[in-house]
Every structure is written in structure tokens, then in C-alpha cells.
Amino acid sequence: MSHREVHLNVNILNAGVFGGSWRFPGAEPAASLGLEHYLRIAQRAEEATFDAIFLADGPGIRDDLRYRPFNGLEPSVILAAVAAATERVGLIATLSSSYNDPYDVARRFATLDLLSGGRGGWNVVTTAGAGPARNFGLDAEPAHAERYRRAAEFVEVVRALWNSWEPDALIGDKAAHRFADPARIHPVQHTGEFLDVAGPLNVPRSPQGEPVVVQAGASSDGRALAARIGEVIFTAAQTADEAGEYYRDVKARAAAYGRRPEHVLILPGLSTVIGSTEAEAERRRQLLAELVPPEYALNRLAEQLGVDREALVLDAPLPWHLLADPDEAGGSQTFYRIALGLARRESLTVRQLLHRLGGGAGHRIVTGTPEQVADAIVDWVDRGIADGFNLMPDVLPGGFDDFVDGVVPILRKRGVFRREYRGTTLRDHLGLPKPEYVRPGAIAAAAAEGAA
């Protein structure tokens, strides 16, 4: 049987994806506040020929800080240091379109992309929650639909800025005394619903043309944005049916925007708990569940569902009468849909739901031997419901070492994962084409036509 090639990123979620990962035996609680943590994982990812490392981010402190670490260091700064210590692995970071300016974001990622030789990727997010909003002078978070309208405009402006330098604008001709050709550097002159940006950018184009644009979203607004602008799409799916429905829907939406579906890669999140035997993996999973403080898990679930903590009773079902329709929920609609879907489908109590969610992660968890994890990966890719996975190891760095040492050799033996890089840029690893140069005004016109 001929198998499809698997794409893999590793998501460096501080100490690991579970709420109690930092308490796991041998784990260093504050490791994610030091550069060595990221360098070690990135270098192992490069050794294993992963497409990229990925750093999640949010512009605010979490209310549950007393219970677990979180990704608090600014990700593009970390990746700049990682770029100097690696040669091939891709470098993807999250920056919010809700609480940043497009010129600054365009400049940061253009710089990372240029200095890394074309390995940069930007994960576009809209930021939910009142806490981050107050950090930027707002009394409340913008409405869900407004955040996504701003995000679409934001990406349009960033891409226009990346294209403000033509590929041959940088000349460097000493004899002719010509460093750059101003006639090939173009203003953006964007005025829209949310943004007013003149341009041009002060950074030339990188070897891969533009950083890769990554997006994630499960709501109707999120899917529309992903299909319109995402080249790699992170998603959350607990079942094959959920994954297949999302895959087909977003690929069809991308085609409706005039895009080639094979140039839109969909990578569901995958949390792994690996043991040398199935029983060992189950014991590890049980320990991880026990390390999650119940009050942390309950508080997080209540926050995500938009209900009071007192409304959640551990050995009772969810308070369905208090829960909004997913399309009308505030905050993260992705997590909201995952939690409600799990609870309804499996008739779970709150306690059981918390266990299935891993203390609040919400992504699919595969517990087993390296062979069983490899089976789970190949199954979804071969069924055409995923192009690969955004890997979220249970504990970092140990759980990632288990994957690299145990699962990667199996995937290579089956012929579904590369043994060496075939190119130097992130686009090369992902099999994505280098974007043709498009002058800024043409990008805006194409975006408007696609939206119509």
C-alpha cells in the first residue's frame, strides 16, 4: 500500500501539554523560562527532520499561574536565538492580530525569515479574554466576528508589506553606487476598517519569498479565515469523524477562494503519552492525570465554558441548561466545541471530562507504545483527514525524546516520514510553493475579489 507523507511540528508548550506536566518526576518546573529548553528541543526536532517547532503565545498572564507554567516569553525573540543554533528546522511563532500592529509583525517575521534563511512562519491568532484586552486599554474583548474581520485585514496588510520589496530591489552594486532600487520598493497605502498603514517595509524579501502563514480556528469565522489565508492550519479533533468533516470543509472553502487545496495543510493537535508497553503508557497517563490539581482543572473548564465554578459538580453531567450554543460562545470556540462534543458523545461527568481533556488541553490524546502511536498517525493521514500533526508531547523534553527515539524510526521504516531534509526553507519541508511576487495593491484587490 502506498502511504502519504506525514508532516510533523512539535509544539513547545512549556513543560508539556498536561496541566501537571511540570510536576512529573525529573521535570524542571521553570525550564521554559530558559533558552536551553528551546534549543534542546529544536535541535532534537532538527535531528529528527521535523518540519518545524512551534511556540504558542498569549499577551497576558493566566489566572491559573499558581497551578502551572505557561508560555510567557516573547516567541519571536526565542526563535531568533534558536535560528542561530539550528540550520534547517522551521520556526513558527504565534503573534496576535488583535493586539499588535501589522507593520511591527511584518517586520519581526521578515527579519526572522531573512536571518534564518527562509525558515519563518507566523501563526495568526485572534485573542480572546478580558485580561489581555485590559492590557491594551480595552474594558472588554472585541466581539468574536470583529476579531476575525480585523484578522483578515491584518494579514492582508502584513502580506502587502512583505511584498513591498520586489525580489530584485536589493542590488548591492558597489561600482554603480547603487545599494537598492527605490523604484522597486513600493508603499502599501492601506486604509481599511481597522488599519491605516503607509509602508513600505524596511526589510527585503527572504529566500522563501514570504514567511509561511499558519492559522487555527473551529468556529465558522475561524474556518473562513483559515481557508482564506492559512497555508498550514492547526486544528483540534477528538475523533476521525470530526477531523474528516473539518478537513473536507476547509479544503472546499479554500478551493472556493481560488486556492489549491493541496497547498493548504491541515495538522490536528496530537498529545502523546508513550510507554515501552501499553500498560506502562497507561500508568504514565494515570500519573499525569493525578498530577493535575482538581481546582486548576475545574477553574479552567469553568472559564472556558463561561459558567461559574460552582456550577460544575465533579460527579454530575455538565450543566447543559447554562451552556450557550457554540456559535454564540465567547472566548475560544475551538475548546468550547471540543469539550461539549466529548461530554455529549460519551455521556461524561465533569470528572471524566477533565480526565479526557488532560486537565484542559482539549486535543486528541493517544496513549500507547511507539508502534500504536505510529499507527494512529498513519491511519488519519492515509484516510485523508489530516496532512500530519502538531505534536504536543505529554512532558518536555522527555516525552518528545520518547517520540523521536521510538516513533520516528517506525514512521521512516514505513516510508511515510523523511530521513533527511530535501530543502533548506520551511516551504521546502512543507511542500509549499514559493509565492510569486505580487505588488501590494494587487494583493488587496485579490483579497477583495476572494471575499466577494
Tab-separated table of C-alpha atoms in Angstrom:
chain	number	residue	atom	x	y	z
A	1	MET	CA	0.000	0.000	0.000
A	2	SER	CA	1.269	3.469	-0.900
A	3	HIS	CA	1.238	5.857	2.034
A	4	ARG	CA	1.073	9.656	2.116
A	5	GLU	CA	3.970	11.558	3.646
A	6	VAL	CA	3.388	12.809	7.184
A	7	HIS	CA	4.127	16.398	8.252
A	8	LEU	CA	5.133	16.957	11.878
A	9	ASN	CA	5.656	20.037	14.040
A	10	VAL	CA	6.430	19.963	17.739
A	11	ASN	CA	4.523	22.416	19.915
A	12	ILE	CA	6.804	23.516	22.777
A	13	LEU	CA	4.124	24.030	25.429
A	14	ASN	CA	6.332	24.974	28.409
A	15	ALA	CA	6.751	21.742	30.436
A	16	GLY	CA	4.272	19.700	28.369
A	17	VAL	CA	0.644	19.653	27.334
A	18	PHE	CA	-0.847	18.375	30.598
A	19	GLY	CA	-1.675	20.648	33.493
A	20	GLY	CA	0.622	18.676	35.799
A	21	SER	CA	3.498	18.050	33.358
A	22	TRP	CA	5.810	20.343	35.321
A	23	ARG	CA	5.351	18.135	38.386
A	24	PHE	CA	6.304	14.919	36.560
A	25	PRO	CA	9.339	13.103	38.037
A	26	GLY	CA	12.513	14.552	36.545
A	27	ALA	CA	10.798	17.602	35.047
A	28	GLU	CA	12.278	21.042	35.709
A	29	PRO	CA	9.385	23.389	36.624
A	30	ALA	CA	10.957	26.609	35.305
A	31	ALA	CA	12.784	25.148	32.293
A	32	SER	CA	10.624	27.076	29.806
A	33	LEU	CA	11.993	30.347	31.189
A	34	GLY	CA	15.485	29.482	29.919
A	35	LEU	CA	16.835	29.391	26.377
A	36	GLU	CA	18.422	25.945	26.746
A	37	HIS	CA	14.950	24.339	26.930
A	38	TYR	CA	14.045	25.598	23.451
A	39	LEU	CA	17.462	24.939	21.947
A	40	ARG	CA	17.468	21.328	23.147
A	41	ILE	CA	14.030	20.558	21.736
A	42	ALA	CA	14.681	22.428	18.470
A	43	GLN	CA	17.950	20.596	17.895
A	44	ARG	CA	16.272	17.237	18.531
A	45	ALA	CA	13.465	18.229	16.149
A	46	GLU	CA	16.059	19.077	13.502
A	47	GLU	CA	17.867	15.790	14.117
A	48	ALA	CA	14.522	14.052	13.540
A	49	THR	CA	13.821	16.156	10.384
A	50	PHE	CA	10.631	17.713	11.754
A	51	ASP	CA	9.077	20.417	9.616
A	52	ALA	CA	9.156	22.978	12.420
A	53	ILE	CA	8.998	23.843	16.070
A	54	PHE	CA	6.031	25.925	17.169
A	55	LEU	CA	5.617	28.391	20.027
A	56	ALA	CA	2.141	29.295	21.244
A	57	ASP	CA	1.630	32.676	22.895
A	58	GLY	CA	-0.860	34.992	24.554
A	59	PRO	CA	-0.419	38.656	25.550
A	60	GLY	CA	-1.347	38.347	29.207
A	61	ILE	CA	-0.783	36.376	32.379
A	62	ARG	CA	-3.016	33.402	33.110
A	63	ASP	CA	-5.264	33.377	36.149
A	64	ASP	CA	-4.036	29.819	36.910
A	65	LEU	CA	-0.353	30.745	37.262
A	66	ARG	CA	-0.215	29.272	40.773
A	67	TYR	CA	-1.020	25.835	39.294
A	68	ARG	CA	1.191	25.540	36.197
A	69	PRO	CA	3.711	27.388	33.995
A	70	PHE	CA	2.655	28.927	30.713
A	71	ASN	CA	4.289	30.310	27.573
A	72	GLY	CA	5.167	33.827	28.724
A	73	LEU	CA	8.413	34.664	26.916
A	74	GLU	CA	8.022	36.602	23.658
A	75	PRO	CA	8.226	33.898	20.960
A	76	SER	CA	9.914	35.737	18.088
A	77	VAL	CA	12.820	36.617	20.405
A	78	ILE	CA	13.226	32.944	21.358
A	79	LEU	CA	13.133	31.865	17.709
A	80	ALA	CA	15.790	34.390	16.757
A	81	ALA	CA	18.139	32.657	19.202
A	82	VAL	CA	17.040	29.206	18.020
A	83	ALA	CA	17.703	30.242	14.409
A	84	ALA	CA	21.362	30.842	15.260
A	85	ALA	CA	21.694	27.368	16.818
A	86	THR	CA	19.970	25.379	14.037
A	87	GLU	CA	20.206	25.118	10.251
A	88	ARG	CA	17.076	23.538	8.799
A	89	VAL	CA	14.136	23.161	11.184
A	90	GLY	CA	11.260	25.605	10.631
A	91	LEU	CA	10.483	28.304	13.193
A	92	ILE	CA	6.793	29.130	13.786
A	93	ALA	CA	5.582	31.620	16.387
A	94	THR	CA	2.201	32.961	17.438
A	95	LEU	CA	1.533	36.689	17.399
A	96	SER	CA	-1.929	38.119	17.904
A	97	SER	CA	-3.693	40.142	15.241
A	98	SER	CA	-5.908	41.604	17.971
A	99	TYR	CA	-3.231	43.384	19.997
A	100	ASN	CA	-0.355	44.135	17.629
A	101	ASP	CA	0.319	46.475	14.727
A	102	PRO	CA	0.810	44.945	11.266
A	103	TYR	CA	3.984	46.887	10.483
A	104	ASP	CA	5.694	45.564	13.610
A	105	VAL	CA	4.521	41.969	12.979
A	106	ALA	CA	5.570	42.116	9.321
A	107	ARG	CA	8.986	43.448	10.286
A	108	ARG	CA	9.562	40.888	13.046
A	109	PHE	CA	8.744	37.899	10.863
A	110	ALA	CA	10.513	39.281	7.801
A	111	THR	CA	13.614	39.679	9.982
A	112	LEU	CA	13.338	36.143	11.395
A	113	ASP	CA	12.758	34.737	7.920
A	114	LEU	CA	15.696	36.586	6.394
A	115	LEU	CA	18.172	35.765	9.172
A	116	SER	CA	17.152	32.083	9.300
A	117	GLY	CA	17.463	31.568	5.552
A	118	GLY	CA	13.716	31.276	4.950
A	119	ARG	CA	12.521	29.167	7.902
A	120	GLY	CA	9.960	31.509	9.479
A	121	GLY	CA	6.238	31.016	9.980
A	122	TRP	CA	3.594	33.230	11.590
A	123	ASN	CA	0.670	31.673	13.454
A	124	VAL	CA	-2.141	34.226	13.186
A	125	VAL	CA	-4.500	34.238	16.155
A	126	THR	CA	-7.314	36.373	17.466
A	127	THR	CA	-7.017	36.826	21.225
A	128	ALA	CA	-9.992	36.081	23.458
A	129	GLY	CA	-10.491	37.068	27.086
A	130	ALA	CA	-10.959	40.206	29.158
A	131	GLY	CA	-7.484	40.017	30.755
A	132	PRO	CA	-5.472	40.620	27.575
A	133	ALA	CA	-7.972	43.288	26.496
A	134	ARG	CA	-7.303	45.284	29.659
A	135	ASN	CA	-3.559	45.073	28.985
A	136	PHE	CA	-4.183	47.068	25.812
A	137	GLY	CA	-6.537	49.707	27.183
A	138	LEU	CA	-9.858	47.991	26.467
A	139	ASP	CA	-12.592	47.287	29.002
A	140	ALA	CA	-13.623	44.038	27.279
A	141	GLU	CA	-12.518	41.783	24.454
A	142	PRO	CA	-13.812	42.736	20.983
A	143	ALA	CA	-16.728	40.689	19.661
A	144	HIS	CA	-15.853	37.374	18.025
A	145	ALA	CA	-16.823	38.412	14.480
A	146	GLU	CA	-14.992	41.738	14.857
A	147	ARG	CA	-11.785	39.974	15.901
A	148	TYR	CA	-11.900	37.854	12.763
A	149	ARG	CA	-12.653	40.775	10.446
A	150	ARG	CA	-9.639	42.573	11.893
A	151	ALA	CA	-7.508	39.447	11.490
A	152	ALA	CA	-8.379	39.124	7.794
A	153	GLU	CA	-7.484	42.767	7.176
A	154	PHE	CA	-4.370	42.446	9.343
A	155	VAL	CA	-2.998	39.525	7.301
A	156	GLU	CA	-3.741	41.369	4.065
A	157	VAL	CA	-1.649	44.321	5.265
A	158	VAL	CA	1.220	42.149	6.561
A	159	ARG	CA	1.439	40.282	3.254
A	160	ALA	CA	1.376	43.566	1.361
A	161	LEU	CA	4.276	44.803	3.492
A	162	TRP	CA	6.222	41.586	2.821
A	163	ASN	CA	5.696	42.280	-0.876
A	164	SER	CA	6.670	45.940	-0.753
A	165	TRP	CA	10.174	44.946	-1.871
A	166	GLU	CA	10.400	43.344	-5.301
A	167	PRO	CA	12.721	40.278	-5.392
A	168	ASP	CA	15.458	42.211	-7.221
A	169	ALA	CA	15.086	45.503	-5.344
A	170	LEU	CA	18.291	44.891	-3.380
A	171	ILE	CA	21.129	45.462	-5.880
A	172	GLY	CA	24.380	45.879	-3.900
A	173	ASP	CA	26.334	47.225	-6.868
A	174	LYS	CA	29.470	48.893	-5.497
A	175	ALA	CA	30.729	50.152	-8.848
A	176	ALA	CA	27.454	51.848	-9.756
A	177	HIS	CA	26.986	53.143	-6.201
A	178	ARG	CA	23.517	51.519	-6.033
A	179	PHE	CA	22.559	49.619	-2.903
A	180	ALA	CA	18.834	49.298	-3.643
A	181	ASP	CA	16.451	50.460	-6.350
A	182	PRO	CA	13.750	52.729	-4.852
A	183	ALA	CA	11.614	52.196	-7.956
A	184	ARG	CA	11.247	48.535	-6.948
A	185	ILE	CA	10.206	49.303	-3.353
A	186	HIS	CA	6.526	50.158	-3.085
A	187	PRO	CA	4.286	51.775	-0.471
A	188	VAL	CA	1.255	49.894	0.780
A	189	GLN	CA	-1.074	52.862	1.323
A	190	HIS	CA	-3.704	50.766	3.086
A	191	THR	CA	-6.777	52.322	4.667
A	192	GLY	CA	-9.430	49.905	5.911
A	193	GLU	CA	-11.989	49.220	8.641
A	194	PHE	CA	-9.353	48.773	11.358
A	195	LEU	CA	-5.942	49.683	9.940
A	196	ASP	CA	-4.181	52.581	8.246
A	197	VAL	CA	-0.644	51.717	7.087
A	198	ALA	CA	1.565	53.535	4.581
A	199	GLY	CA	4.636	51.291	4.186
A	200	PRO	CA	6.873	50.186	2.622
A	201	LEU	CA	8.597	47.701	4.922
A	202	ASN	CA	12.261	48.310	5.753
A	203	VAL	CA	13.256	44.630	5.333
A	204	PRO	CA	13.793	42.965	1.903
A	205	ARG	CA	12.346	39.607	0.832
A	206	SER	CA	13.691	36.334	2.205
A	207	PRO	CA	14.786	33.178	0.330
A	208	GLN	CA	11.277	31.670	0.667
A	209	GLY	CA	9.542	34.843	-0.536
A	210	GLU	CA	7.214	35.196	2.449
A	211	PRO	CA	7.059	33.556	5.871
A	212	VAL	CA	4.533	30.715	5.970
A	213	VAL	CA	1.125	31.832	7.290
A	214	VAL	CA	-0.356	29.473	9.882
A	215	GLN	CA	-3.874	29.723	11.281
A	216	ALA	CA	-6.256	27.836	13.548
A	217	GLY	CA	-9.986	28.131	14.033
A	218	ALA	CA	-13.012	25.893	14.565
A	219	SER	CA	-15.832	28.443	14.508
A	220	SER	CA	-17.497	29.479	11.278
A	221	ASP	CA	-15.479	32.721	11.308
A	222	GLY	CA	-12.304	30.768	12.088
A	223	ARG	CA	-12.805	28.288	9.263
A	224	ALA	CA	-13.459	31.076	6.802
A	225	LEU	CA	-10.256	32.858	7.807
A	226	ALA	CA	-8.217	29.635	7.743
A	227	ALA	CA	-9.442	28.806	4.238
A	228	ARG	CA	-8.747	32.323	3.025
A	229	ILE	CA	-5.236	32.900	4.356
A	230	GLY	CA	-3.860	29.753	6.039
A	231	GLU	CA	-1.089	27.739	4.407
A	232	VAL	CA	-0.795	25.485	7.463
A	233	ILE	CA	-3.860	25.087	9.645
A	234	PHE	CA	-3.743	23.853	13.225
A	235	THR	CA	-6.976	22.326	14.447
A	236	ALA	CA	-8.374	20.221	17.284
A	237	ALA	CA	-10.250	16.986	16.601
A	238	GLN	CA	-11.001	14.162	19.024
A	239	THR	CA	-12.456	11.711	16.501
A	240	ALA	CA	-11.877	10.702	12.900
A	241	ASP	CA	-15.357	11.963	12.021
A	242	GLU	CA	-14.592	15.409	13.451
A	243	ALA	CA	-11.241	15.509	11.673
A	244	GLY	CA	-12.737	14.420	8.356
A	245	GLU	CA	-15.566	16.947	8.468
A	246	TYR	CA	-13.153	19.793	9.239
A	247	TYR	CA	-10.623	18.653	6.605
A	248	ARG	CA	-13.206	18.438	3.820
A	249	ASP	CA	-14.928	21.682	4.783
A	250	VAL	CA	-11.801	23.848	4.989
A	251	LYS	CA	-10.261	22.382	1.833
A	252	ALA	CA	-13.525	23.072	-0.047
A	253	ARG	CA	-13.642	26.624	1.316
A	254	ALA	CA	-10.033	27.157	0.203
A	255	ALA	CA	-10.911	25.980	-3.307
A	256	ALA	CA	-13.838	28.418	-3.339
A	257	TYR	CA	-11.299	31.200	-2.692
A	258	GLY	CA	-9.426	30.087	-5.812
A	259	ARG	CA	-6.698	28.342	-3.834
A	260	ARG	CA	-5.256	24.886	-4.490
A	261	PRO	CA	-6.402	22.603	-1.625
A	262	GLU	CA	-3.102	20.666	-1.652
A	263	HIS	CA	-1.375	23.939	-0.739
A	264	VAL	CA	-3.410	24.121	2.481
A	265	LEU	CA	-2.008	21.657	5.032
A	266	ILE	CA	-4.241	20.674	7.942
A	267	LEU	CA	-2.454	19.467	11.074
A	268	PRO	CA	-4.636	18.442	14.041
A	269	GLY	CA	-3.125	18.629	17.512
A	270	LEU	CA	-1.912	15.282	18.860
A	271	SER	CA	-0.970	14.739	22.505
A	272	THR	CA	1.146	11.623	23.066
A	273	VAL	CA	1.790	9.503	26.159
A	274	ILE	CA	4.326	6.820	25.261
A	275	GLY	CA	5.491	3.721	27.132
A	276	SER	CA	7.537	0.653	26.201
A	277	THR	CA	4.364	-1.382	26.798
A	278	GLU	CA	0.703	-0.454	26.710
A	279	ALA	CA	0.457	-0.989	30.472
A	280	GLU	CA	3.431	1.294	31.093
A	281	ALA	CA	1.892	4.017	28.934
A	282	GLU	CA	-1.415	3.706	30.822
A	283	ARG	CA	0.387	4.050	34.162
A	284	ARG	CA	2.127	7.162	32.877
A	285	ARG	CA	-1.198	8.589	31.704
A	286	GLN	CA	-2.781	7.904	35.095
A	287	LEU	CA	0.087	9.610	36.905
A	288	LEU	CA	-0.248	12.656	34.663
A	289	ALA	CA	-3.960	12.798	35.498
A	290	GLU	CA	-3.197	12.620	39.224
A	291	LEU	CA	-0.667	15.465	38.931
A	292	VAL	CA	-3.311	17.900	37.686
A	293	PRO	CA	-4.767	19.799	40.681
A	294	PRO	CA	-8.573	19.367	40.561
A	295	GLU	CA	-9.161	23.032	41.415
A	296	TYR	CA	-6.991	24.102	38.458
A	297	ALA	CA	-8.818	21.821	36.039
A	298	LEU	CA	-12.239	22.909	37.319
A	299	ASN	CA	-11.390	26.606	37.224
A	300	ARG	CA	-10.045	26.315	33.675
A	301	LEU	CA	-13.049	24.352	32.439
A	302	ALA	CA	-15.466	26.833	34.044
A	303	GLU	CA	-13.624	29.739	32.416
A	304	GLN	CA	-13.630	28.086	29.001
A	305	LEU	CA	-17.333	27.220	29.232
A	306	GLY	CA	-18.322	30.641	30.556
A	307	VAL	CA	-20.000	29.348	33.737
A	308	ASP	CA	-19.361	29.849	37.451
A	309	ARG	CA	-17.044	27.331	39.082
A	310	GLU	CA	-19.845	26.351	41.476
A	311	ALA	CA	-21.962	25.185	38.508
A	312	LEU	CA	-19.564	22.295	37.849
A	313	VAL	CA	-20.097	19.240	40.070
A	314	LEU	CA	-17.388	16.594	39.663
A	315	ASP	CA	-19.604	13.519	39.547
A	316	ALA	CA	-22.503	15.108	37.680
A	317	PRO	CA	-23.014	15.919	33.988
A	318	LEU	CA	-22.249	19.348	32.584
A	319	PRO	CA	-24.887	21.988	33.408
A	320	TRP	CA	-26.285	21.906	29.884
A	321	HIS	CA	-29.002	24.457	30.642
A	322	LEU	CA	-26.308	27.087	31.311
A	323	LEU	CA	-24.243	26.471	28.168
A	324	ALA	CA	-24.537	28.669	25.102
A	325	ASP	CA	-24.661	27.481	21.516
A	326	PRO	CA	-21.039	27.107	20.298
A	327	ASP	CA	-21.542	29.741	17.584
A	328	GLU	CA	-22.586	32.251	20.238
A	329	ALA	CA	-19.936	31.421	22.841
A	330	GLY	CA	-17.273	33.923	23.742
A	331	GLY	CA	-13.616	33.070	24.296
A	332	SER	CA	-12.149	30.098	22.448
A	333	GLN	CA	-14.879	28.427	20.417
A	334	THR	CA	-12.421	25.659	19.480
A	335	PHE	CA	-12.037	24.427	23.061
A	336	TYR	CA	-15.736	25.006	23.739
A	337	ARG	CA	-16.770	22.715	20.878
A	338	ILE	CA	-14.248	20.031	21.836
A	339	ALA	CA	-15.374	19.920	25.476
A	340	LEU	CA	-19.093	19.851	24.699
A	341	GLY	CA	-18.645	17.289	21.942
A	342	LEU	CA	-16.719	14.919	24.203
A	343	ALA	CA	-19.142	15.252	27.090
A	344	ARG	CA	-22.228	14.717	24.935
A	345	ARG	CA	-20.825	11.907	22.775
A	346	GLU	CA	-19.514	9.821	25.707
A	347	SER	CA	-22.052	10.892	28.379
A	348	LEU	CA	-19.227	12.061	30.621
A	349	THR	CA	-19.429	13.502	34.094
A	350	VAL	CA	-17.363	16.608	34.814
A	351	ARG	CA	-14.670	14.462	36.460
A	352	GLN	CA	-14.494	12.118	33.465
A	353	LEU	CA	-14.409	15.045	31.057
A	354	LEU	CA	-11.486	16.619	32.904
A	355	HIS	CA	-9.581	13.342	32.670
A	356	ARG	CA	-10.266	13.046	28.930
A	357	LEU	CA	-9.179	16.650	28.383
A	358	GLY	CA	-5.910	16.146	30.232
A	359	GLY	CA	-6.672	18.942	32.633
A	360	GLY	CA	-7.713	21.397	29.959
A	361	ALA	CA	-5.670	20.618	26.824
A	362	GLY	CA	-8.601	19.634	24.621
A	363	HIS	CA	-6.611	17.887	21.879
A	364	ARG	CA	-6.716	14.210	20.966
A	365	ILE	CA	-4.605	12.096	23.334
A	366	VAL	CA	-3.012	8.858	22.119
A	367	THR	CA	-1.652	6.643	24.888
A	368	GLY	CA	0.372	3.571	23.974
A	369	THR	CA	3.558	2.087	22.599
A	370	PRO	CA	5.582	3.762	19.829
A	371	GLU	CA	4.007	1.314	17.366
A	372	GLN	CA	0.475	2.264	18.492
A	373	VAL	CA	1.247	5.985	18.238
A	374	ALA	CA	2.677	5.461	14.745
A	375	ASP	CA	-0.474	3.509	13.793
A	376	ALA	CA	-2.668	6.402	14.944
A	377	ILE	CA	-0.653	8.907	12.908
A	378	VAL	CA	-0.564	6.882	9.701
A	379	ASP	CA	-4.259	5.967	9.960
A	380	TRP	CA	-5.559	9.556	9.850
A	381	VAL	CA	-3.121	10.651	7.141
A	382	ASP	CA	-3.880	7.632	4.938
A	383	ARG	CA	-7.614	8.215	5.389
A	384	GLY	CA	-7.206	11.721	4.006
A	385	ILE	CA	-8.424	13.511	7.129
A	386	ALA	CA	-5.072	15.036	8.153
A	387	ASP	CA	-1.870	16.036	6.388
A	388	GLY	CA	0.159	15.453	9.541
A	389	PHE	CA	0.091	16.577	13.158
A	390	ASN	CA	1.020	19.378	15.505
A	391	LEU	CA	2.657	17.212	18.147
A	392	MET	CA	2.089	18.064	21.831
A	393	PRO	CA	4.215	15.717	23.967
A	394	ASP	CA	2.968	14.952	27.466
A	395	VAL	CA	6.185	16.088	29.177
A	396	LEU	CA	9.022	18.213	27.780
A	397	PRO	CA	11.683	17.383	26.900
A	398	GLY	CA	11.353	13.719	27.948
A	399	GLY	CA	8.100	12.936	26.145
A	400	PHE	CA	9.484	14.403	22.929
A	401	ASP	CA	12.627	12.275	23.270
A	402	ASP	CA	10.345	9.223	23.561
A	403	PHE	CA	8.648	10.211	20.300
A	404	VAL	CA	11.879	10.907	18.417
A	405	ASP	CA	13.577	7.729	19.633
A	406	GLY	CA	10.554	5.451	19.394
A	407	VAL	CA	8.011	6.692	16.849
A	408	VAL	CA	10.120	8.460	14.206
A	409	PRO	CA	12.110	5.297	13.267
A	410	ILE	CA	8.823	3.423	12.769
A	411	LEU	CA	7.412	6.166	10.537
A	412	ARG	CA	10.621	6.164	8.492
A	413	LYS	CA	10.596	2.383	8.180
A	414	ARG	CA	7.037	2.600	6.840
A	415	GLY	CA	8.176	5.163	4.272
A	416	VAL	CA	5.912	7.977	5.479
A	417	PHE	CA	8.487	10.321	7.015
A	418	ARG	CA	11.693	11.745	5.566
A	419	ARG	CA	15.155	10.557	6.586
A	420	GLU	CA	16.766	13.846	5.572
A	421	TYR	CA	15.646	17.328	4.576
A	422	ARG	CA	15.160	17.848	0.854
A	423	GLY	CA	15.493	21.625	1.004
A	424	THR	CA	16.519	24.494	3.239
A	425	THR	CA	13.333	26.528	3.786
A	426	LEU	CA	10.151	25.852	5.742
A	427	ARG	CA	8.241	25.889	2.458
A	428	ASP	CA	10.555	23.164	1.167
A	429	HIS	CA	9.796	20.985	4.202
A	430	LEU	CA	6.046	21.512	3.841
A	431	GLY	CA	5.987	21.030	0.073
A	432	LEU	CA	4.552	24.511	-0.403
A	433	PRO	CA	5.490	26.631	-3.414
A	434	LYS	CA	7.388	29.881	-3.107
A	435	PRO	CA	4.788	32.632	-3.582
A	436	GLU	CA	5.052	34.610	-6.787
A	437	TYR	CA	5.787	38.260	-6.190
A	438	VAL	CA	2.628	40.380	-6.168
A	439	ARG	CA	2.701	44.158	-5.794
A	440	PRO	CA	0.850	45.376	-2.670
A	441	GLY	CA	-2.159	46.842	-4.477
A	442	ALA	CA	-2.752	43.570	-6.315
A	443	ILE	CA	-2.862	41.626	-3.004
A	444	ALA	CA	-5.640	43.851	-1.710
A	445	ALA	CA	-7.587	43.506	-4.965
A	446	ALA	CA	-7.237	39.707	-4.919
A	447	ALA	CA	-8.350	39.553	-1.272
A	448	ALA	CA	-11.414	41.677	-2.017
A	449	GLU	CA	-12.294	39.509	-5.023
A	450	GLY	CA	-11.936	36.310	-2.965
A	451	ALA	CA	-14.108	37.698	-0.179
A	452	ALA	CA	-16.805	38.537	-2.697
